[in-house]
Short mmCIF file of C-alpha atoms and ligand atoms in Angstrom, two decimals:
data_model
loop_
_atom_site.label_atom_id
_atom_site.label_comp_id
_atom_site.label_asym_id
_atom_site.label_seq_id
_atom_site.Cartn_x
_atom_site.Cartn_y
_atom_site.Cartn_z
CA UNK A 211 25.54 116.11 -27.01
CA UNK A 212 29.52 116.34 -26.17
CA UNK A 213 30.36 118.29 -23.01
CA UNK A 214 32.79 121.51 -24.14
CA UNK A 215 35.88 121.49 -21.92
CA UNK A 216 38.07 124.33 -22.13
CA UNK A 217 41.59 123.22 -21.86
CA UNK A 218 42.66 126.97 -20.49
CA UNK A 219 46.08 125.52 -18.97
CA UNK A 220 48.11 126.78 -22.48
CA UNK A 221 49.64 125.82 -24.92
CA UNK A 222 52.17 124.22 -23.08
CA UNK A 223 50.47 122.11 -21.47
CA UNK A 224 48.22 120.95 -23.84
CA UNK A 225 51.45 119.46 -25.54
CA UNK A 226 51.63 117.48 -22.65
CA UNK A 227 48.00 116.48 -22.37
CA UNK A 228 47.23 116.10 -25.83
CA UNK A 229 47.41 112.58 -26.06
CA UNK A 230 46.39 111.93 -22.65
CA UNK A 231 42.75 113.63 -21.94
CA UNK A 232 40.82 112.77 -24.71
CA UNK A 233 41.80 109.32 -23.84
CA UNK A 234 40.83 109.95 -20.39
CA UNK A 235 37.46 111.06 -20.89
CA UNK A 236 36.96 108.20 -23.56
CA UNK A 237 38.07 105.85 -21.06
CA UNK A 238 35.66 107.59 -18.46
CA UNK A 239 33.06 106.65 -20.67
CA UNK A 240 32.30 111.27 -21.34
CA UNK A 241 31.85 112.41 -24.69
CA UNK A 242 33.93 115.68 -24.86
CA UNK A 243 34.35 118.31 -27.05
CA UNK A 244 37.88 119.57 -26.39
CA UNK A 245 38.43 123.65 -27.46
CA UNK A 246 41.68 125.58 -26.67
CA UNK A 247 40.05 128.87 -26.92
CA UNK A 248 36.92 129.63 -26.15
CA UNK A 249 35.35 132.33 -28.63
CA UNK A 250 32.00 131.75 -27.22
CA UNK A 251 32.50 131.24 -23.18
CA UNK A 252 28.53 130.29 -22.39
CA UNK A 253 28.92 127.14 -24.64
CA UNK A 254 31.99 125.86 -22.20
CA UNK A 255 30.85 123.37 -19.73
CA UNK A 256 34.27 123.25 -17.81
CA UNK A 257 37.31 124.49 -17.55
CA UNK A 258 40.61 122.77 -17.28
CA UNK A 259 42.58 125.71 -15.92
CA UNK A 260 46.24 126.05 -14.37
CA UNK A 261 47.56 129.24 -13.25
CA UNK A 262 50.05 129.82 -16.23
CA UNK A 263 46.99 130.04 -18.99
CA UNK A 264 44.73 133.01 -20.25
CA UNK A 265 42.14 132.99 -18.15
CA UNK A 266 42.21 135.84 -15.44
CA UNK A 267 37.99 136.57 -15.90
CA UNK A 268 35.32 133.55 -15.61
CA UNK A 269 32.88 135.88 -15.40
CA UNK A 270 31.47 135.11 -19.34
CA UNK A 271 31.64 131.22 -18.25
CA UNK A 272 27.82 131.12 -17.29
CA UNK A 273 27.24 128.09 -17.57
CA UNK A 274 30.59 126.21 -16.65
CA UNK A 275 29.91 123.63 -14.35
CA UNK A 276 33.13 123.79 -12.95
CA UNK A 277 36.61 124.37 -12.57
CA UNK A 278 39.26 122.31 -12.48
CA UNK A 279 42.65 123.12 -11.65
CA UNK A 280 45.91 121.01 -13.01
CA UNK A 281 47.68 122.45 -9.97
CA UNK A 282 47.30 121.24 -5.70
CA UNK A 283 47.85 124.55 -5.05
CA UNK A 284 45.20 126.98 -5.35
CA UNK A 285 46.64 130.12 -4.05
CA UNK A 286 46.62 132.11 -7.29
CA UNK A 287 43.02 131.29 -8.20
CA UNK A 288 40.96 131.68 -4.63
CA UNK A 289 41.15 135.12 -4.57
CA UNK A 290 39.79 135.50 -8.08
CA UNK A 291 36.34 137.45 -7.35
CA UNK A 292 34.90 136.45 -11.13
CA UNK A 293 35.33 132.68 -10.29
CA UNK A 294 32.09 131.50 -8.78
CA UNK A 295 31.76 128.33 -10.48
CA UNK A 296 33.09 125.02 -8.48
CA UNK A 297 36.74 125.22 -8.36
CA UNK A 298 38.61 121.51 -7.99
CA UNK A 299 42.06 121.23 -6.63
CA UNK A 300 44.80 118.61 -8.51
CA UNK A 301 45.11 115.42 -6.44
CA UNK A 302 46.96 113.50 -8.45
CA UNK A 303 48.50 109.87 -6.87
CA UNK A 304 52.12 110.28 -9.29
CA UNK A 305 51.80 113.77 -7.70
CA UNK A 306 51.48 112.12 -4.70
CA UNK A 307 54.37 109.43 -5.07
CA UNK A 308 56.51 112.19 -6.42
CA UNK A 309 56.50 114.20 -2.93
CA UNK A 310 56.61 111.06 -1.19
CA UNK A 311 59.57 109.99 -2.72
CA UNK A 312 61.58 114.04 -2.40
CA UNK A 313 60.57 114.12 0.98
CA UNK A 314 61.75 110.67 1.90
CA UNK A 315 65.19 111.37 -0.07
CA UNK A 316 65.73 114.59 1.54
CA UNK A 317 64.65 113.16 5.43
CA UNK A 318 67.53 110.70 4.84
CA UNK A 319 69.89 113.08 3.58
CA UNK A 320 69.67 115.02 6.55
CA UNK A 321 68.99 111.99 8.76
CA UNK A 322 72.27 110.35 7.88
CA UNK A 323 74.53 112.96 7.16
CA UNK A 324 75.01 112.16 3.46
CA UNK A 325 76.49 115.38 2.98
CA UNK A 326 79.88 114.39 4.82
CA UNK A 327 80.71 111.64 2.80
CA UNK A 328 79.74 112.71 -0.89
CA UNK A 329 81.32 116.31 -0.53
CA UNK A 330 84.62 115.41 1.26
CA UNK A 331 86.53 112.91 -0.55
CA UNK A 332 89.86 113.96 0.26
CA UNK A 333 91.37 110.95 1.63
CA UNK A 334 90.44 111.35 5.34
CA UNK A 335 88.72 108.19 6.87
CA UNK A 336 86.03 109.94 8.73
CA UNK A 337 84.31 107.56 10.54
CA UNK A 338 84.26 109.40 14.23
CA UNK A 339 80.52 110.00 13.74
CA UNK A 340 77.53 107.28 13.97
CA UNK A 341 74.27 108.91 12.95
CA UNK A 342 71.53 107.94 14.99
CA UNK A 343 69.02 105.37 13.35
CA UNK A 344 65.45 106.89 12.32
CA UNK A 345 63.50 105.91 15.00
CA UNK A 346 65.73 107.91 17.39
CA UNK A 347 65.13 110.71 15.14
CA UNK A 348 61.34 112.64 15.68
CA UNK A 349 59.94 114.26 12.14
CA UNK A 350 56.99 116.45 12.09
CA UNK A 351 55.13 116.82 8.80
CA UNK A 352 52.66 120.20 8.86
CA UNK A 353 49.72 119.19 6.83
CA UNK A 354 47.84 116.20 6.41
CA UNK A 355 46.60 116.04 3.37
CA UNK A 356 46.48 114.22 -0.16
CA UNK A 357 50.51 115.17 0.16
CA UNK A 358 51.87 115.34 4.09
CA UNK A 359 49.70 112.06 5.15
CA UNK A 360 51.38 109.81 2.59
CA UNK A 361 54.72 111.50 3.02
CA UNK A 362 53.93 111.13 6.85
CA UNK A 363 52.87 107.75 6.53
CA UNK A 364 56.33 106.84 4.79
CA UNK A 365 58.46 107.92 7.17
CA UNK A 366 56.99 106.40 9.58
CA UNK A 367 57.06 102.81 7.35
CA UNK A 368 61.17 103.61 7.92
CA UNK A 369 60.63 103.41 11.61
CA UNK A 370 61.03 107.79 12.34
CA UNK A 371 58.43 108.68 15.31
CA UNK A 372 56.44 111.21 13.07
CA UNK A 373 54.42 114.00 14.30
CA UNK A 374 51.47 115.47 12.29
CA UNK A 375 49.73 118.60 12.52
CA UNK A 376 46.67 119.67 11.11
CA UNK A 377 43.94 122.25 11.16
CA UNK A 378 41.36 119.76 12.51
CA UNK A 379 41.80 116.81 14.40
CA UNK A 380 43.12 113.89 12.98
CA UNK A 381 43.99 110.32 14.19
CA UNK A 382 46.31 108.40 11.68
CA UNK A 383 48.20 105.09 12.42
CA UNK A 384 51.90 105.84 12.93
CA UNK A 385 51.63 109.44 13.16
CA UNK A 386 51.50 111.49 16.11
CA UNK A 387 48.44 113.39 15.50
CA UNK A 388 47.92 117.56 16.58
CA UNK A 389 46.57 120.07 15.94
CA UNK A 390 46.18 124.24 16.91
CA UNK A 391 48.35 126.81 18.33
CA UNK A 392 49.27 124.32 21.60
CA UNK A 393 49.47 120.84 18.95
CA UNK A 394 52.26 123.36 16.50
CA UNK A 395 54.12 124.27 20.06
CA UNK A 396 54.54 120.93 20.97
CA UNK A 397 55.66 119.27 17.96
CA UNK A 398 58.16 121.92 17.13
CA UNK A 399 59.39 121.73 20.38
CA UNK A 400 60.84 117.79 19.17
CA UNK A 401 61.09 118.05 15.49
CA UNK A 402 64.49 117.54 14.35
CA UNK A 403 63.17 117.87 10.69
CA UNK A 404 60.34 119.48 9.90
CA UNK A 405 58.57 119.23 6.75
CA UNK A 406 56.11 121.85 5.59
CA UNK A 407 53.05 120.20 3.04
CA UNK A 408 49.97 122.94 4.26
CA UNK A 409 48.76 125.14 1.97
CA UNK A 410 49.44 129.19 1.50
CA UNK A 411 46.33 130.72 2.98
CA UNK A 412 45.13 133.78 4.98
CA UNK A 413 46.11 131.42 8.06
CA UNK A 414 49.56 129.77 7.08
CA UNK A 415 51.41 132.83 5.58
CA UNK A 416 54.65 133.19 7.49
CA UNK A 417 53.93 130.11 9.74
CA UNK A 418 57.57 129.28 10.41
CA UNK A 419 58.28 132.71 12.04
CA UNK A 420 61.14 133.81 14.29
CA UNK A 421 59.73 132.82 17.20
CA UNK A 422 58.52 129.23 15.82
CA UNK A 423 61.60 128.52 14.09
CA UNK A 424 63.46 129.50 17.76
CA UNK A 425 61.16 126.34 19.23
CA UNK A 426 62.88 123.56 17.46
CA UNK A 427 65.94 121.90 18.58
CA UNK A 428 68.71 123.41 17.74
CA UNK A 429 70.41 121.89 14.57
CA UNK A 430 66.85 120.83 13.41
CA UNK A 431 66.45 120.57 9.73
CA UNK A 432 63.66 122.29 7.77
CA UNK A 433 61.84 121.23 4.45
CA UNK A 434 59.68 123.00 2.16
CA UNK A 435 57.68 121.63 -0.37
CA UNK A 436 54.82 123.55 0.26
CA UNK A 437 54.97 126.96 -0.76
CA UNK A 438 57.87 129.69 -0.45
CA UNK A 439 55.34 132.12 1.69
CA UNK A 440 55.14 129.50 4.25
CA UNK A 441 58.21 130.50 5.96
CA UNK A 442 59.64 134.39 7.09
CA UNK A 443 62.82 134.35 4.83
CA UNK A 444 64.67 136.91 7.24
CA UNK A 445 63.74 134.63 9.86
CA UNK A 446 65.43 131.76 8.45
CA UNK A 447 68.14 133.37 7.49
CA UNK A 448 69.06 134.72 10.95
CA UNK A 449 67.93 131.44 12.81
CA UNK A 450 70.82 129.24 10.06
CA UNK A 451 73.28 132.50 10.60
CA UNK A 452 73.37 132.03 13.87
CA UNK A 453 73.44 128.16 13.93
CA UNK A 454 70.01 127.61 15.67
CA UNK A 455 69.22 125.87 12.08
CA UNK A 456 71.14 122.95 10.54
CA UNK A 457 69.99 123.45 7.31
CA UNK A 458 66.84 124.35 5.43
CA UNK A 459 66.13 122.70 1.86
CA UNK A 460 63.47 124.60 -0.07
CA UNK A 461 61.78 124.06 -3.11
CA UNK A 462 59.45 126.78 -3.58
CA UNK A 463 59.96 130.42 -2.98
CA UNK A 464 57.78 133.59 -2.52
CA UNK A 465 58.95 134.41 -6.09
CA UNK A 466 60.12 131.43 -8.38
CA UNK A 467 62.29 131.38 -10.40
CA UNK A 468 64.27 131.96 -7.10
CA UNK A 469 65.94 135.68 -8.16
CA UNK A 470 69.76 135.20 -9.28
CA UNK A 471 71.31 136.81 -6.20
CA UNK A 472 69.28 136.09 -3.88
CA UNK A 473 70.92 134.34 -0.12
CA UNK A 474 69.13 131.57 -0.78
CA UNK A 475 71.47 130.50 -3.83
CA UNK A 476 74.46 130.98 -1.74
CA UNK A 477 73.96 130.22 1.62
CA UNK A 478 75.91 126.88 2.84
CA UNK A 479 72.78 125.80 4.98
CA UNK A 480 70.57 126.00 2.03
CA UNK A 481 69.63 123.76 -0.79
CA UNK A 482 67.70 125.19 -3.51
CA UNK A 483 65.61 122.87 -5.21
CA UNK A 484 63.42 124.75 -8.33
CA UNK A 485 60.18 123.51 -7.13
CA UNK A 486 60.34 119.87 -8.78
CA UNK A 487 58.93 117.83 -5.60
CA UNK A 488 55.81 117.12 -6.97
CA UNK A 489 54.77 117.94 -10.06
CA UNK A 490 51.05 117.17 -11.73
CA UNK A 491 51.55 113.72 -14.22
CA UNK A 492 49.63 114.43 -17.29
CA UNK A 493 48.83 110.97 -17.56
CA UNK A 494 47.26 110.58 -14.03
CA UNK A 495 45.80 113.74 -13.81
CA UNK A 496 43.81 113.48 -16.78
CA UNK A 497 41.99 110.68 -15.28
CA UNK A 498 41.29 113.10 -12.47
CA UNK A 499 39.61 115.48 -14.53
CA UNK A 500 37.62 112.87 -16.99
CA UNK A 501 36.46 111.21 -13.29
CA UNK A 502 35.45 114.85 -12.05
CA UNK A 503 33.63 115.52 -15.34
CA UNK A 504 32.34 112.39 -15.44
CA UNK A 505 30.90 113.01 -11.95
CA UNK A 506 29.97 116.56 -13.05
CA UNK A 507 27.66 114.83 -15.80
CA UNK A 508 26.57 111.85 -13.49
CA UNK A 509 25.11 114.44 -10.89
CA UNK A 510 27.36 112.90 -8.67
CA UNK A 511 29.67 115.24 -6.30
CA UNK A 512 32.76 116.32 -7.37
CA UNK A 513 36.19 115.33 -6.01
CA UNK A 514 38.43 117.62 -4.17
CA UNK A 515 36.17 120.59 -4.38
CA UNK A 516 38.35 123.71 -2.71
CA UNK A 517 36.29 125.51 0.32
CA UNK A 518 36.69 129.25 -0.01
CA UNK A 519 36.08 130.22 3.05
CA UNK A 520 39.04 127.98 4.23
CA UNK A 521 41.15 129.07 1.65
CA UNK A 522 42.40 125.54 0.40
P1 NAP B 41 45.49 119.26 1.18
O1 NAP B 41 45.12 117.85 0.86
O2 NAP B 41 44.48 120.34 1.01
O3 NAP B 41 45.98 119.25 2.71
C1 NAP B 41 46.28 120.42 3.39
C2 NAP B 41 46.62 120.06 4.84
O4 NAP B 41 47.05 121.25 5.49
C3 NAP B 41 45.42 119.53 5.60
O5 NAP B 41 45.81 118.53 6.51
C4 NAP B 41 44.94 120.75 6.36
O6 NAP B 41 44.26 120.49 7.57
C5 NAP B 41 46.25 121.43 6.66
N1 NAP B 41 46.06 122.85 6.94
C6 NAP B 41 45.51 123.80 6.15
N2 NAP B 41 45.47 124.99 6.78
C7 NAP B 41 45.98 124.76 8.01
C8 NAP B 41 46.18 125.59 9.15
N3 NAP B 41 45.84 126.89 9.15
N4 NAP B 41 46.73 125.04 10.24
C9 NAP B 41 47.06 123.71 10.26
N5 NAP B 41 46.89 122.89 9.22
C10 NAP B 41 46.37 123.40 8.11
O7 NAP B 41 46.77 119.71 0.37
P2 NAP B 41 47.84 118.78 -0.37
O8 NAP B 41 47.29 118.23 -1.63
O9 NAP B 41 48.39 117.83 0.63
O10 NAP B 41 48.94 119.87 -0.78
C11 NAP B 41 49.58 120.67 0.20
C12 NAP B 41 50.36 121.77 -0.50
O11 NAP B 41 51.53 121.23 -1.12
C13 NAP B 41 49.64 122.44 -1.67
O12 NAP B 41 48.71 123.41 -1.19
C14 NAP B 41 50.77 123.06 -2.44
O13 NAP B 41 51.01 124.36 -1.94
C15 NAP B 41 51.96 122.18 -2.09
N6 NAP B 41 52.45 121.43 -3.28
C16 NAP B 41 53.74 121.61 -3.67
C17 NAP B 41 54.24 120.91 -4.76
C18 NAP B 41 55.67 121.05 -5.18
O14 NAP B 41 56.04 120.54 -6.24
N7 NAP B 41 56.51 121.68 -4.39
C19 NAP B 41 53.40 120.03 -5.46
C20 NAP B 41 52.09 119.88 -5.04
C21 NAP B 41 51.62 120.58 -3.94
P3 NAP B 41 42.85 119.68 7.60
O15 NAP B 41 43.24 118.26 7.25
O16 NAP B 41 42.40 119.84 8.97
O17 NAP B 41 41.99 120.31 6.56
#
C-alpha cells in the first residue's frame, strides 16, 4: 500500500516541489501517494506542511504519523494546540550553505569596511585606514545549531576568534564555546559582530535588549538571520542613534514584508535584507522529507524531531 502524504505547503510550493518529491521518495526507495488536498484527513499518513498553506487544524489527521515542516523555523506551528502528531523541523544542507555563505559575506563586509570604498568613488584616495585582519577581530555566533555551528565553524576557517553560545553546553573545535546568562555576558562583552542564528521561543524573544546591546563594544556590528523578534527594535534603534552600534544588518523582522515606512528602511546604520539568508532548496529538502518518511515507515526515529517543551 502507498503511504498518503499531504503536500499542505500550497500551491506555490508544490510548483517548486513538483518535480522534486516524488523523485525523492522514489529514490528513498517509499511508495507515496502524493494528494494536495486532503478531502478525507484519516487516510493522510503525513503531512508536508509550511506555514503559508491551509492547514491551521490537524485535529482530523488521526492517523498522521507526522509532520513535517519545509521551514527551520517553527515558531508559527508550536503553539498550534490541534497539532499532536510528531512535528519535524527543515534541516536542509543548501539551507545550510546558503546562511553560511550570507553570514560569511556580511562578517567581511563589516570586517573590512567594504562600505567605504564601493559607496565613495569620488576621486579621493582614501587609504588612511588599515582594517584589522580577522583574527584580530572576535565574532560571536548565538546558536549552535544545524545553522550558527557551520556558520561558526566558517568563520573561524578565515582565522576570526569565534565565540558560541548555546542553551546547553557545547565544545566545538575553533569556537569558543558558552553558554547561560554569565556565557551571553561574557561573549557580548568582546563581540565586535554578533550574529544571531537561535530560534524565536518563550526564552529568546527580545534577547538583544537595551541592556545587552549596551554590553558590546562600542561600534560592534549586529546580524540577524534568525528571526526579527530576536532583537528589541526601540532598543536598536536608540543604541545605532546614539552611536553605541556600528551598524545592524537584518534580514527578518517581527512583521515581514518589513512595513514601507518603517526606520528600518531608512536608517544609515541599517541594511535591510528581505529575509533571503537561507532559504529551504526544494531539491535538498525533498530528500529530507522522503528520508524522514522513509524512517517513519522503517520504524526507525525520525530526524530533527522539534521538542515542545523547549520550544524549537
Ligand atoms: P537549531 O539547529 O534548532 O539550533 C538552535 C540553536 O539555538 C541551538 O544551539 C540551541 O541550543 C540554541 N538555543 C535555543 N534556545 C536557546 C536559548 N534560550 N539560549 C541559548 N541558546 C539557545 O536551529 P537552526 O536550524 O540552526 O536554525 C536557527 C534559526 O535560524 C531558526 O530557528 C530560524 O528562526 C532561523 N532561520 C532563518 C533563515 C533565514 O532565511 N533568515 C533560514 C533558516 C532558519 P542547544 O544547542 O543547546 O539546543
Amino acid at each position: 500500500m502507498p503511504v498518503t502524504v499531504h503536500f499542505a505547503a500550497g500551491p506555490a510550493a508544490w510548483r517548486e516541489y513538483h518535480d522534486h518529491l516524488p523523485r525523492a521518495l522514489a529514490d528513498a526507495g517509499v511508495q507515496a501517494e502524493i494528494l494536495l488536498t486532503a478531502p478525507d484527513p484519516a487516510a493522510v499518513d503525513y503531512i508536508v506542511f509550511a506555514p503559508s498553506g491551509e492547514i491551521q487544524d490537524f485535529s482530523p489527521y488521526v492517523n498522521c504519523k507526522a509532520v513535517l515542516n519545509l521551514w527551520a523555523g517553527v515558531e508559527r506551528i508550536i503553539g498550534n494546540t490541534t497539532l499532536t502528531q510528531p512535528l519535524a523541523r527543515m534541516v536542509d544542507p543548501a539551507m545550510t550553505e546558503s546562511m553560511v555563505e550570507w553570514v560569511v559575506g556580511h562578517t567581511l563586509r563589516h570586517h573590512l569596511g567594504m562600505d567605504l570604498h564601493i559607496l565613495n568613488q569620488d576621486g579621493v584616495w582614501r587609504n588612511e585606514i588599515t582594517p584589522p585582519i580577522a583574527r584580530e577581530r572576535p565574532v560571536a555566533v548565538l546558536g549552535l545549531g544545524a545553522l550558527g555551528r557551520a556558520a561558526g565553524e566558517a568563520l573561524a576557517a578565515l582565522n576570526f576568534p569565534v565565540m558560541g553560545w548555546s542553551r546547553t553546553p557545547k565544545n566545538i573545535s575553533g569556537i569558543d564555546c558558552h553558554s547561560g546568562d554569565a556565557g551571553l555576558a561574557a561573549v557580548l562583552s568582546r563581540a565586535e559582530i554578533v550574529i544571531l542564528l537561535v530560534p524565536l521561543t518563550a526564552g529568546t524573544e527580545n534577547l538583544m535588549n537595551a541592556e545587552r546591546l549596551a554590553r558590546l563594544p562600542k561600534g560592534a556590528v549586529i546580524l540577524n538571520p534568525g528571526r526579527g523578534p530576536l532583537i528589541d527594535d526601540a532598543a536598536l534603534l536608540a543604541a545605532l542613534d546614539r552611536g553605541h552600534l556600528g551598524h545592524a544588518t537584518l534580514d527578518v523582522f517581527r512583521n515581514e514584508p518589513l512595513p514601507k515606512g518603517h526606520p528600518f528602511w531608512t536608517h544609515p546604520r541599517v541594511t535591510v535584507t528581505p529575509h533571503i539568508a537561507a532559504s529551504t532548496r526544494p531539491l535538498t529538502a525533498s530528500a529530507v522529507v522522503a528520508e524522514n518518511i522513509r524512517r517513519g515507515e522503517a520504524g526507525e526515529p525520525l530526524l530533527y524531531l522539534v521538542d515542545r517543551a523547549r520550544g524549537y
